Amino acid sequence: MRRYFFAFMNNLKLRWKMLVLVLPLVTVPIVLVGGVISYISTQQAYRGITQTSKDDLAHMASFTIDLLNSHYQQFQVYKQDKQRSTNLELATLTTLAYNMVEAQHRQYKSGKVDLRTAKEEARKALKRVNVGTTGYIYAMSTKGDLEVHIAREGENVYEEKDENGRPFIRIMCENALKSKPGEVLYIVYPWRNPVLGDKYPRNKVVAYRYFREWDWIIASGGYLEETYEDLAFERRSFQELKDKIKSKKVGDTGYIFCMDDKGNFTVHPGGEGKNFLNAVDSSGHKFIKEMVEKKRGWIRYPWLNPGEKNPRMKIVRYDYFKPWGWIVAVGSYEDEFYGEANKIRGRIAASMTLLTIVTSVVATGLVFLAAKIFTQPIMHMIDVIRKVKKGRLDEQMEVDAGDELGEMASAFNLMTAMIRQNKEMEASLAQQGKMASLGVLSSGVAHEINNPLGVILGYASYIEGKTSEDDPNYKYIHEIKRESKRCKKIVQDLLSYARTPKPALEWTDVNDLLGQIVDFAANHTDMHHVTVVKDFSPELPRVMVDGDQIRQVAINLILNAGAAMSGEGTLTVKSFLDGEGYVTIVFSDNGAGIPAEDIEKIFEPFFTTKAKGTGLGLAITKQIIEMHHGKISILSEVGNGTDVIVKLPVDRDEL
């Protein structure tokens, strides 16, 4: 974080840096002092109100839990008695059904009926017996095959699971195999039958015995609530309990509500019987789901009631009633008991906001004024430095103050004057030295060599014209003529190096220029064994160059690459814009490469590795590139080829 902050600060102008650094020094203390005052005052107002309100909510939640527990305890004893009675009734029905099956089995054993007929008669008899309103008797094998059933006979239900995911059929089969003769077993499980219109699971009790001769588990099952004699009384009492809970008001508009652990509202003024597990508040938070998961605690959430424009914050105390798996919640809107405290906090917040805005505006103006006084001379100095950077060494800074900035401006003016003098002296000495040495050499060579070479070439051409190609001496005459031309080229290269003209710059499309050069060079006799590949960037900007001089550079480098590849080879000419703002041209060949010890001397005049080279080609190339303010470098590895990299600036003024 610290690194990013300093990077951000480094990229800002001086005026903005002063604003970022100084403005917080003025506004932060004001905000801190106001915040402390606001905190102390609102804390005192909230302390009593908050604690009292929370105590009220917690008391009402505890009171509701007590009501539910009282009702639960009252009917628990009654249900236990009725369940014992129900178990006895189911056991009697199961035993009766068992005896009916056993009687049919005796008929079969005595030979009066066959086994199929005996089982069919047993099925008919068992299906005629009802248990309660919707209960019935059924039989199945220990593998879960339903031998007798009013709706699903013939199905295998071994892996059937109840509403809690428990494999109750498998448990019945396993326990039946372990049972003693004549033993009646019981199982209770939650079950929801959609055919009967059940919306919620109901507890079902089943009594069963195992008839080993037929591998039948004979079971009698019914819903517990259908066996109670006074079910209406319990429902009426439960409704009175819910009405009592719903009649309790919390504040002006708050209320008490209850729900089960699946988000079904069991007690609610308007949403009773509905599932709100995935309900979200005005911020998109699933507050009901959070209450179901945590079961006990406090929760605050924004809630928008029908007819209201904006949501209000609601605070809820909720607790868990374990016997029924209910979450009891008592909620009220904060604005109903935080009203006065909120007014105090609002007035303090408004005052602090106004004070901060006024202070920030005044401080910003003062900081900008101070920044202008400090940075205006600096901006002038930066403008002069930029001009000097572009080569305008005659620019001078204005010195109109006696402070540190004035002293720095005077020192800079003195420095640029000295640099200008040194540049002029260096350029003059370099030019004089180069011209002195090369001028004498080139003029001497031109005078001493060109004249005899002209005579030699003239006589050689004359003799060549008089001699037949079949003459044995013809090849010697041709060799004299060719070597004389080579000597003349050496003299010409030397003169070119000494007299390279200043480039005539014009906006040039480098890709177009390279395309022409590559097409021309590819047809050269020295390049017939080489495949030239173009790889030009399509979005290359135009640059200011001398097209003829760059053409000379490219042809020289292409022919050098061709000479470096003795057999068939590939030369790739690539162009692109690099990250430093240079149009870059790369000539890549897969030739023999250059030894490391030769790379350092490759651009020196008269250094060559060719048997017939002059050693001036790359020296002239480097001279042309440097006169364009560019760069040239070589990367090479013996046996793997060579890359010659030429960089031409896009914006010469920035150099």
XYZ file of C-alpha atoms in Angstrom:
655
model
C 0.000 0.000 0.000
C 2.842 2.324 0.892
C 4.544 1.657 -2.426
C 1.363 2.494 -4.387
C 0.882 5.707 -2.399
C 4.390 6.955 -3.162
C 4.019 5.966 -6.812
C 0.758 7.952 -6.932
C 2.418 10.959 -5.287
C 5.389 10.855 -7.662
C 3.059 11.184 -10.652
C 1.311 14.308 -9.335
C 2.226 17.878 -10.203
C 3.725 20.004 -7.426
C 0.498 21.950 -6.888
C -1.518 18.773 -6.419
C 1.168 17.280 -4.161
C 0.920 20.321 -1.893
C -2.877 20.038 -1.912
C -2.793 16.311 -1.067
C -0.249 16.819 1.730
C -1.330 20.139 3.256
C -5.121 19.938 3.011
C -5.407 16.875 5.308
C -3.264 18.689 7.896
C -5.995 21.340 8.113
C -9.163 19.293 7.719
C -8.257 16.103 9.611
C -7.854 17.797 13.053
C -11.213 19.541 12.594
C -12.898 16.283 11.630
C -11.251 14.448 14.545
C -12.289 17.051 17.124
C -15.822 17.177 15.732
C -15.963 13.397 15.652
C -14.959 13.150 19.314
C -17.595 15.684 20.315
C -20.203 13.921 18.193
C -19.282 10.549 19.645
C -19.455 11.712 23.261
C -22.813 13.437 22.861
C -24.521 10.703 20.843
C -23.046 8.021 23.078
C -24.725 9.528 26.096
C -28.045 9.751 24.261
C -27.870 6.230 22.913
C -26.587 4.569 26.050
C -29.784 4.663 28.034
C -32.150 4.308 25.079
C -30.323 1.396 23.501
C -29.989 -0.645 26.652
C -33.600 -0.124 27.668
C -34.892 -0.989 24.210
C -32.774 -4.105 23.953
C -33.867 -5.215 27.410
C -37.499 -4.837 26.325
C -36.946 -6.900 23.171
C -35.073 -9.602 25.089
C -37.794 -9.698 27.765
C -40.539 -10.107 25.160
C -38.599 -12.868 23.417
C -38.156 -14.677 26.750
C -41.850 -14.182 27.542
C -42.827 -15.734 24.188
C -40.508 -18.704 24.790
C -42.184 -19.216 28.164
C -45.640 -19.199 26.518
C -44.570 -21.797 23.977
C -42.924 -23.944 26.624
C -46.020 -23.826 28.843
C -48.210 -24.961 25.952
C -45.714 -27.620 25.003
C -45.506 -29.034 28.526
C -49.299 -29.000 28.879
C -49.870 -31.166 25.818
C -46.756 -33.286 26.085
C -48.171 -35.502 28.832
C -51.424 -35.811 26.908
C -49.610 -36.844 23.732
C -47.474 -39.392 25.561
C -50.554 -41.069 26.979
C -52.253 -41.048 23.598
C -49.146 -42.406 21.896
C -48.978 -45.336 24.334
C -52.628 -45.982 23.629
C -51.998 -45.681 19.879
C -49.080 -48.102 20.057
C -51.252 -50.615 21.860
C -54.010 -50.264 19.242
C -51.564 -50.661 16.356
C -49.968 -53.651 18.056
C -53.425 -55.252 18.393
C -54.171 -54.605 14.683
C -50.770 -55.953 13.673
C -51.287 -59.081 15.757
C -54.759 -59.529 14.238
C -53.273 -59.198 10.730
C -50.489 -61.593 11.697
C -53.049 -64.155 12.865
C -54.993 -63.791 9.591
C -51.816 -64.528 7.602
C -50.962 -67.382 9.941
C -54.472 -68.851 9.448
C -54.033 -68.796 5.656
C -50.664 -70.447 6.106
C -52.290 -73.254 8.109
C -54.846 -73.715 5.320
C -51.931 -74.110 2.920
C -50.076 -76.541 5.211
C -53.181 -78.695 5.595
C -53.440 -78.946 1.823
C -56.785 -77.246 1.538
C -55.399 -74.449 -0.675
C -52.194 -73.899 -2.541
C -49.636 -71.283 -1.458
C -50.611 -68.776 -4.158
C -54.278 -68.904 -3.133
C -53.373 -68.591 0.553
C -51.294 -65.465 -0.077
C -53.987 -63.952 -2.303
C -56.647 -64.447 0.412
C -54.294 -62.915 2.965
C -53.766 -59.873 0.702
C -57.491 -59.314 0.342
C -58.072 -59.572 4.063
C -55.238 -57.154 4.958
C -56.351 -54.515 2.445
C -59.841 -54.398 3.990
C -58.497 -53.112 7.329
C -58.198 -49.309 7.859
C -56.129 -47.555 10.525
C -57.531 -44.199 11.493
C -58.614 -41.923 8.630
C -55.772 -42.598 6.183
C -53.762 -45.438 7.765
C -53.677 -49.017 6.466
C -52.032 -52.442 6.876
C -49.319 -53.561 4.464
C -46.798 -56.394 4.140
C -43.357 -56.592 2.559
C -40.433 -58.967 2.326
C -37.159 -58.396 4.145
C -35.729 -57.251 0.806
C -38.211 -54.382 0.620
C -40.666 -55.860 -1.940
C -44.223 -54.740 -1.168
C -46.321 -57.931 -1.041
C -49.474 -56.164 0.200
C -50.166 -52.439 -0.315
C -53.169 -50.401 -1.292
C -51.317 -48.373 -3.957
C -47.737 -49.560 -4.551
C -47.970 -53.350 -4.438
C -45.086 -55.046 -6.258
C -42.628 -52.153 -5.838
C -39.306 -52.405 -4.009
C -39.025 -49.729 -1.328
C -35.941 -50.975 0.499
C -34.075 -47.662 0.066
C -37.146 -45.463 0.747
C -36.281 -42.536 3.038
C -38.413 -40.364 5.290
C -38.474 -36.546 5.317
C -35.284 -36.466 7.408
C -33.400 -38.688 4.944
C -33.474 -41.788 7.210
C -33.853 -45.163 5.382
C -36.764 -46.321 7.577
C -37.701 -49.345 5.397
C -34.179 -50.740 5.605
C -34.252 -50.245 9.385
C -37.572 -52.113 9.628
C -36.203 -55.020 7.556
C -33.017 -55.292 9.577
C -34.850 -55.151 12.915
C -37.463 -57.696 11.762
C -34.754 -60.241 10.956
C -33.344 -59.773 14.470
C -36.745 -59.902 16.233
C -37.896 -62.706 18.505
C -40.969 -64.823 17.667
C -44.161 -62.968 18.604
C -42.300 -59.646 19.198
C -44.027 -56.451 17.991
C -41.673 -53.692 16.846
C -42.354 -49.967 16.434
C -40.957 -47.136 14.325
C -41.930 -43.449 14.102
C -40.907 -41.286 11.143
C -41.949 -37.995 9.507
C -43.837 -38.497 6.253
C -45.553 -36.159 3.795
C -48.088 -37.719 1.458
C -48.791 -35.391 -1.535
C -51.742 -37.570 -2.548
C -53.480 -36.606 0.707
C -52.645 -32.940 0.168
C -50.006 -32.787 2.909
C -48.065 -29.497 2.856
C -45.857 -30.421 5.789
C -44.551 -33.749 7.125
C -46.625 -35.558 9.757
C -45.337 -38.107 12.246
C -46.350 -41.617 11.301
C -46.160 -44.555 13.715
C -45.907 -48.153 12.501
C -46.193 -51.427 14.486
C -44.880 -54.521 12.695
C -44.209 -58.264 13.180
C -42.177 -60.682 11.127
C -43.880 -63.809 9.661
C -40.839 -65.957 8.842
C -42.667 -68.739 6.949
C -43.540 -66.328 4.088
C -40.762 -63.785 4.760
C -43.448 -61.161 5.300
C -43.131 -58.119 7.541
C -46.705 -57.287 8.503
C -47.119 -53.631 9.471
C -49.939 -51.373 10.681
C -49.343 -47.632 10.288
C -51.193 -44.397 10.870
C -50.609 -40.723 11.536
C -50.390 -39.777 15.200
C -52.685 -36.786 14.863
C -55.478 -39.003 13.458
C -55.457 -41.168 16.583
C -56.092 -38.323 19.029
C -59.615 -38.224 20.288
C -59.624 -34.462 20.898
C -57.562 -33.099 18.021
C -59.898 -30.123 17.643
C -59.202 -29.140 21.236
C -55.448 -29.104 20.627
C -55.828 -27.091 17.446
C -58.058 -24.611 19.207
C -55.597 -24.235 22.061
C -52.723 -23.801 19.617
C -54.660 -21.124 17.714
C -55.332 -19.277 20.980
C -51.596 -19.411 21.706
C -50.782 -17.913 18.273
C -53.413 -15.202 18.694
C -51.941 -14.281 22.056
C -48.440 -13.991 20.530
C -49.670 -11.951 17.567
C -51.588 -9.573 19.835
C -48.380 -8.396 21.520
C -47.138 -5.097 20.020
C -43.525 -3.968 20.048
C -43.282 -0.189 19.880
C -45.642 1.424 17.385
C -45.388 -1.032 14.514
C -43.176 -3.903 15.727
C -44.451 -7.415 16.393
C -43.513 -10.970 17.380
C -43.216 -13.737 14.805
C -42.139 -17.398 14.812
C -40.764 -19.734 12.153
C -39.376 -23.246 11.901
C -35.791 -24.132 10.991
C -36.705 -24.262 7.277
C -37.945 -20.693 7.125
C -41.710 -21.486 7.260
C -43.576 -18.788 9.214
C -45.658 -20.494 11.881
C -46.781 -17.281 13.622
C -46.878 -13.973 11.732
C -49.402 -11.148 11.294
C -49.469 -11.427 7.492
C -47.178 -14.212 6.240
C -48.244 -17.225 8.294
C -47.884 -20.531 6.461
C -45.452 -19.130 3.867
C -41.756 -19.864 3.427
C -39.420 -16.861 3.633
C -36.067 -18.640 3.928
C -34.624 -16.792 0.931
C -36.262 -13.441 1.678
C -33.863 -10.506 1.364
C -33.864 -7.115 3.005
C -33.432 -3.799 1.177
C -29.657 -4.336 0.959
C -30.023 -7.793 -0.618
C -29.020 -9.735 2.540
C -30.847 -13.002 3.356
C -31.682 -12.086 6.944
C -34.155 -14.954 7.548
C -31.553 -17.483 6.459
C -29.042 -15.958 8.867
C -31.528 -16.221 11.741
C -32.302 -19.855 10.861
C -28.601 -20.736 10.795
C -27.595 -18.925 14.007
C -30.875 -19.603 15.900
C -30.047 -17.117 18.697
C -28.795 -13.534 18.717
C -29.429 -10.035 17.421
C -29.838 -8.853 13.834
C -30.278 -5.464 12.157
C -31.542 -5.070 8.627
C -33.215 -2.424 6.436
C -36.820 -3.196 5.553
C -39.228 -1.411 3.209
C -42.922 -1.765 4.071
C -45.670 -1.307 1.465
C -46.569 2.357 1.134
C -43.225 3.613 2.463
C -40.729 5.406 0.194
C -37.528 4.465 2.001
C -36.528 1.387 4.003
C -36.253 1.621 7.768
C -33.672 -0.141 9.920
C -35.170 -2.935 11.969
C -33.584 -4.556 15.025
C -34.649 -8.069 16.041
C -33.921 -10.225 19.069
C -34.429 -13.913 18.263
C -34.214 -17.097 20.334
C -34.640 -20.819 19.742
C -37.444 -23.027 21.071
C -35.857 -26.454 20.723
C -38.899 -28.757 21.329
C -40.642 -27.513 18.181
C -37.549 -26.322 16.308
C -39.001 -22.802 16.245
C -37.119 -19.505 16.097
C -38.963 -16.832 18.088
C -38.221 -13.278 16.908
C -39.169 -9.918 18.438
C -38.555 -6.954 16.152
C -39.040 -3.222 16.139
C -37.912 -0.281 14.015
C -34.973 1.664 15.382
C -36.379 5.059 14.474
C -39.268 4.490 16.875
C -37.076 4.428 19.981
C -33.909 6.152 18.663
C -35.792 9.251 17.514
C -34.333 11.875 19.853
C -30.857 10.398 19.724
C -30.993 10.401 15.927
C -32.000 14.068 15.929
C -29.001 14.934 18.080
C -26.673 12.947 15.864
C -28.188 14.526 12.735
C -27.649 18.072 13.997
C -24.059 17.322 14.969
C -23.369 15.606 11.631
C -24.817 18.550 9.677
C -22.727 21.060 11.641
C -19.554 18.994 11.186
C -20.200 18.547 7.475
C -20.720 22.287 6.946
C -17.638 23.163 8.978
C -15.519 20.636 7.078
C -16.733 21.904 3.683
C -16.079 25.573 4.536
C -12.666 24.760 5.992
C -11.728 22.592 3.015
C -12.739 25.301 0.506
C -10.741 27.979 2.322
C -7.753 25.662 2.808
C -7.858 24.593 -0.853
C -7.769 28.216 -1.990
C -4.853 29.027 0.313
C -2.942 25.928 -0.766
C -3.450 26.761 -4.440
C -2.235 30.308 -3.820
C 0.861 29.031 -2.030
C 1.417 26.417 -4.741
C 1.218 29.064 -7.457
C 3.819 31.229 -5.689
C 6.166 28.265 -5.281
C 5.614 26.419 -8.549
C 5.386 29.232 -11.114
C 9.195 29.747 -11.175
C 9.681 25.997 -11.234
C 7.355 25.621 -14.237
C 9.380 28.285 -16.062
C 12.584 26.380 -15.226
C 11.073 23.106 -16.481
C 10.052 24.783 -19.733
C 13.611 26.040 -20.277
C 15.068 22.632 -19.391
C 12.827 20.960 -21.988
C 14.010 23.369 -24.649
C 17.648 22.761 -23.693
C 17.004 19.030 -23.820
C 15.900 19.437 -27.439
C 19.265 21.034 -28.233
C 18.418 24.741 -27.825
C 21.404 25.549 -25.628
C 20.927 29.291 -26.105
C 17.818 29.301 -23.837
C 18.300 31.010 -20.451
C 16.292 30.975 -17.215
C 14.951 34.240 -15.818
C 16.583 35.167 -12.510
C 14.263 37.528 -10.641
C 14.645 36.298 -7.060
C 17.455 35.898 -4.571
C 16.230 32.636 -3.011
C 17.355 29.071 -3.638
C 15.408 28.889 -6.928
C 17.157 32.022 -8.193
C 20.514 30.565 -7.257
C 19.652 27.308 -9.074
C 18.550 29.241 -12.189
C 21.859 31.142 -12.282
C 23.817 27.906 -11.923
C 21.791 26.310 -14.720
C 22.398 29.255 -17.067
C 26.120 29.019 -16.392
C 26.041 25.264 -17.011
C 24.227 25.573 -20.361
C 26.686 28.239 -21.477
C 29.606 25.952 -20.670
C 27.915 22.983 -22.388
C 27.256 25.093 -25.466
C 30.888 26.143 -25.628
C 32.086 22.567 -25.091
C 29.709 21.238 -27.756
C 30.870 23.766 -30.264
C 34.514 23.087 -29.440
C 34.043 19.315 -29.540
C 32.183 19.418 -32.850
C 34.789 21.701 -34.345
C 37.702 19.569 -33.186
C 36.065 16.353 -34.289
C 35.209 17.730 -37.674
C 38.622 19.196 -38.138
C 40.404 16.026 -37.095
C 38.262 13.800 -39.267
C 38.473 16.047 -42.240
C 42.182 16.566 -41.771
C 42.979 12.867 -41.724
C 40.406 11.576 -44.132
C 40.634 14.576 -46.408
C 44.355 14.112 -46.876
C 43.955 10.349 -47.268
C 41.031 10.515 -49.670
C 42.540 13.262 -51.819
C 45.877 11.465 -51.954
C 44.247 8.176 -52.820
C 42.050 9.795 -55.451
C 45.024 11.513 -57.000
C 47.535 8.702 -56.776
C 45.298 5.728 -57.516
C 42.336 6.867 -59.589
C 44.472 8.132 -62.490
C 46.548 4.921 -62.937
C 43.386 2.880 -62.315
C 41.663 4.760 -65.090
C 44.505 3.983 -67.490
C 44.518 0.314 -66.453
C 40.742 0.036 -66.842
C 40.911 1.738 -70.214
C 43.575 -0.518 -71.662
C 41.985 -3.602 -70.084
C 38.638 -2.779 -71.672
C 40.356 -2.148 -75.005
C 42.249 -5.481 -74.918
C 39.077 -7.295 -73.711
C 37.226 -5.981 -76.734
C 39.973 -7.192 -79.059
C 40.283 -10.644 -77.475
C 37.995 -13.586 -78.098
C 36.457 -15.354 -75.102
C 38.069 -18.559 -76.321
C 41.517 -17.015 -75.970
C 43.358 -18.429 -72.878
C 44.411 -14.871 -71.939
C 40.815 -13.590 -71.907
C 40.209 -14.586 -68.282
C 43.369 -12.769 -67.124
C 42.300 -9.594 -68.905
C 38.801 -9.924 -67.336
C 40.378 -10.438 -63.881
C 42.540 -7.275 -64.351
C 39.413 -5.294 -65.257
C 37.375 -6.654 -62.290
C 40.082 -6.033 -59.677
C 40.695 -2.534 -61.038
C 36.987 -1.758 -60.561
C 37.247 -3.109 -57.009
C 40.137 -0.766 -56.261
C 38.103 2.115 -57.635
C 35.173 1.154 -55.358
C 37.495 1.148 -52.336
C 38.535 4.697 -53.185
C 34.863 5.671 -53.646
C 33.879 4.168 -50.234
C 36.702 6.029 -48.594
C 35.547 9.292 -50.122
C 31.952 8.528 -49.069
C 33.008 7.968 -45.471
C 34.910 11.231 -45.408
C 32.159 13.235 -47.110
C 28.846 11.712 -45.853
C 26.340 14.536 -46.405
C 23.851 15.742 -43.793
C 20.609 13.761 -44.242
C 17.732 15.440 -46.101
C 14.883 14.531 -43.747
C 11.315 13.944 -44.831
C 8.348 11.989 -43.458
C 8.783 8.422 -44.690
C 6.788 5.173 -44.466
C 9.518 2.773 -43.329
C 7.504 -0.324 -44.271
C 7.026 0.950 -47.837
C 10.728 1.834 -48.101
C 11.796 -1.562 -46.749
C 9.448 -3.348 -49.142
C 11.077 -1.685 -52.126
C 14.588 -2.417 -50.833
C 13.839 -6.084 -50.047
C 12.310 -6.654 -53.475
C 15.332 -5.062 -55.136
C 17.938 -6.876 -53.008
C 16.198 -10.258 -53.383
C 16.912 -10.129 -57.124
C 20.614 -9.357 -56.638
C 22.987 -12.020 -57.941
C 24.522 -12.428 -54.461
C 21.060 -13.179 -52.953
C 19.763 -15.947 -55.250
C 20.481 -18.608 -52.630
C 18.682 -16.658 -49.883
C 14.944 -16.602 -49.011
C 13.934 -13.142 -47.792
C 10.945 -12.989 -45.377
C 9.073 -9.757 -44.590
C 7.608 -9.272 -41.098
C 6.416 -5.650 -40.994
C 4.218 -4.230 -38.215
C 1.044 -2.844 -39.868
C 0.702 0.081 -37.407
C 4.207 1.529 -37.757
C 4.282 5.370 -37.524
C 5.980 7.499 -40.175
C 9.432 8.896 -39.270
C 11.671 11.748 -40.435
C 14.571 10.141 -42.369
C 16.639 10.535 -45.519
C 15.175 7.805 -47.727
C 18.273 7.440 -49.910
C 20.605 7.048 -46.945
C 18.322 4.531 -45.213
C 18.065 2.651 -48.525
C 21.900 2.531 -48.606
C 21.947 1.191 -45.024
C 19.356 -1.510 -45.723
C 20.963 -2.707 -48.970
C 24.354 -2.888 -47.290
C 23.001 -4.957 -44.353
C 20.982 -7.268 -46.642
C 23.957 -7.985 -48.900
C 26.187 -8.561 -45.850
C 23.639 -11.097 -44.555
C 23.557 -12.816 -47.953
C 27.346 -13.064 -47.965
C 27.272 -14.618 -44.464
C 25.123 -17.550 -45.684
C 27.239 -19.803 -47.911
C 24.446 -22.281 -48.720
C 20.696 -21.798 -48.805
C 19.544 -19.574 -45.989
C 16.757 -17.324 -44.722
C 16.889 -13.599 -44.048
C 14.009 -12.075 -42.037
C 13.471 -8.315 -42.196
C 11.232 -7.262 -39.300
C 9.855 -3.851 -38.301
C 7.965 -2.769 -35.160
C 7.603 0.080 -32.637
C 9.418 -0.697 -29.381
C 8.540 0.510 -25.910
C 11.110 3.349 -25.974
C 9.496 5.150 -28.924
C 11.858 3.883 -31.639
C 10.902 2.396 -34.984
C 13.014 -0.761 -34.882
C 14.242 -2.700 -37.946
C 15.822 -6.126 -37.395
C 17.793 -8.002 -40.079
C 18.003 -11.669 -38.916
C 19.983 -14.289 -40.844
C 20.865 -17.896 -40.070
C 24.379 -17.642 -41.408
C 27.749 -18.433 -39.860
C 27.591 -15.714 -37.189
C 30.307 -13.370 -35.921
C 32.895 -14.297 -33.251
C 32.540 -12.368 -29.986
C 35.984 -10.807 -30.295
C 35.065 -9.298 -33.702
C 31.723 -7.729 -32.688
C 33.417 -4.926 -30.728
C 35.440 -3.922 -33.837
C 32.782 -4.548 -36.472
C 31.925 -0.835 -36.960
C 35.525 0.385 -37.067
C 36.706 1.743 -40.451
C 38.759 -0.700 -42.562
C 37.955 -3.689 -40.297
C 36.600 -6.599 -42.325
C 36.430 -10.395 -42.228
C 35.807 -10.697 -45.960
C 38.604 -11.657 -48.302
C 37.692 -8.821 -50.694
C 35.930 -6.341 -48.362
C 36.944 -2.717 -47.751
C 35.829 -2.543 -44.114
C 33.948 0.724 -44.721
C 30.392 -0.550 -45.352
C 29.347 -0.939 -41.691
C 31.306 2.176 -40.687
C 29.316 4.234 -43.210
C 26.087 2.517 -42.058
C 26.724 3.452 -38.431
C 27.604 6.995 -39.405
C 24.292 7.379 -41.298
C 22.212 5.966 -38.406
C 23.885 8.208 -35.830
C 23.305 11.257 -38.064
C 19.587 10.278 -37.848
C 19.863 10.256 -34.007
C 19.326 6.503 -34.123
C 21.075 3.439 -32.750
C 22.571 0.319 -34.345
C 23.676 -2.865 -32.592
C 24.556 -6.457 -33.446
C 23.627 -9.702 -31.688
C 25.396 -12.759 -33.044
C 26.265 -16.324 -32.135
C 28.722 -18.399 -34.124
C 26.842 -21.075 -36.042
C 23.359 -19.670 -35.248
C 23.263 -16.463 -37.284
C 23.243 -12.724 -36.690
C 20.682 -10.030 -35.799
C 21.434 -6.434 -36.812
C 19.104 -4.041 -34.944
C 18.511 -0.518 -36.264
C 16.479 1.973 -34.156
C 15.155 5.229 -35.627
C 13.460 7.798 -33.317
C 9.809 8.631 -33.952
C 10.065 12.051 -32.287
C 13.488 13.602 -32.902
C 12.627 16.616 -30.738
C 12.500 14.459 -27.627
C 16.121 13.343 -28.072
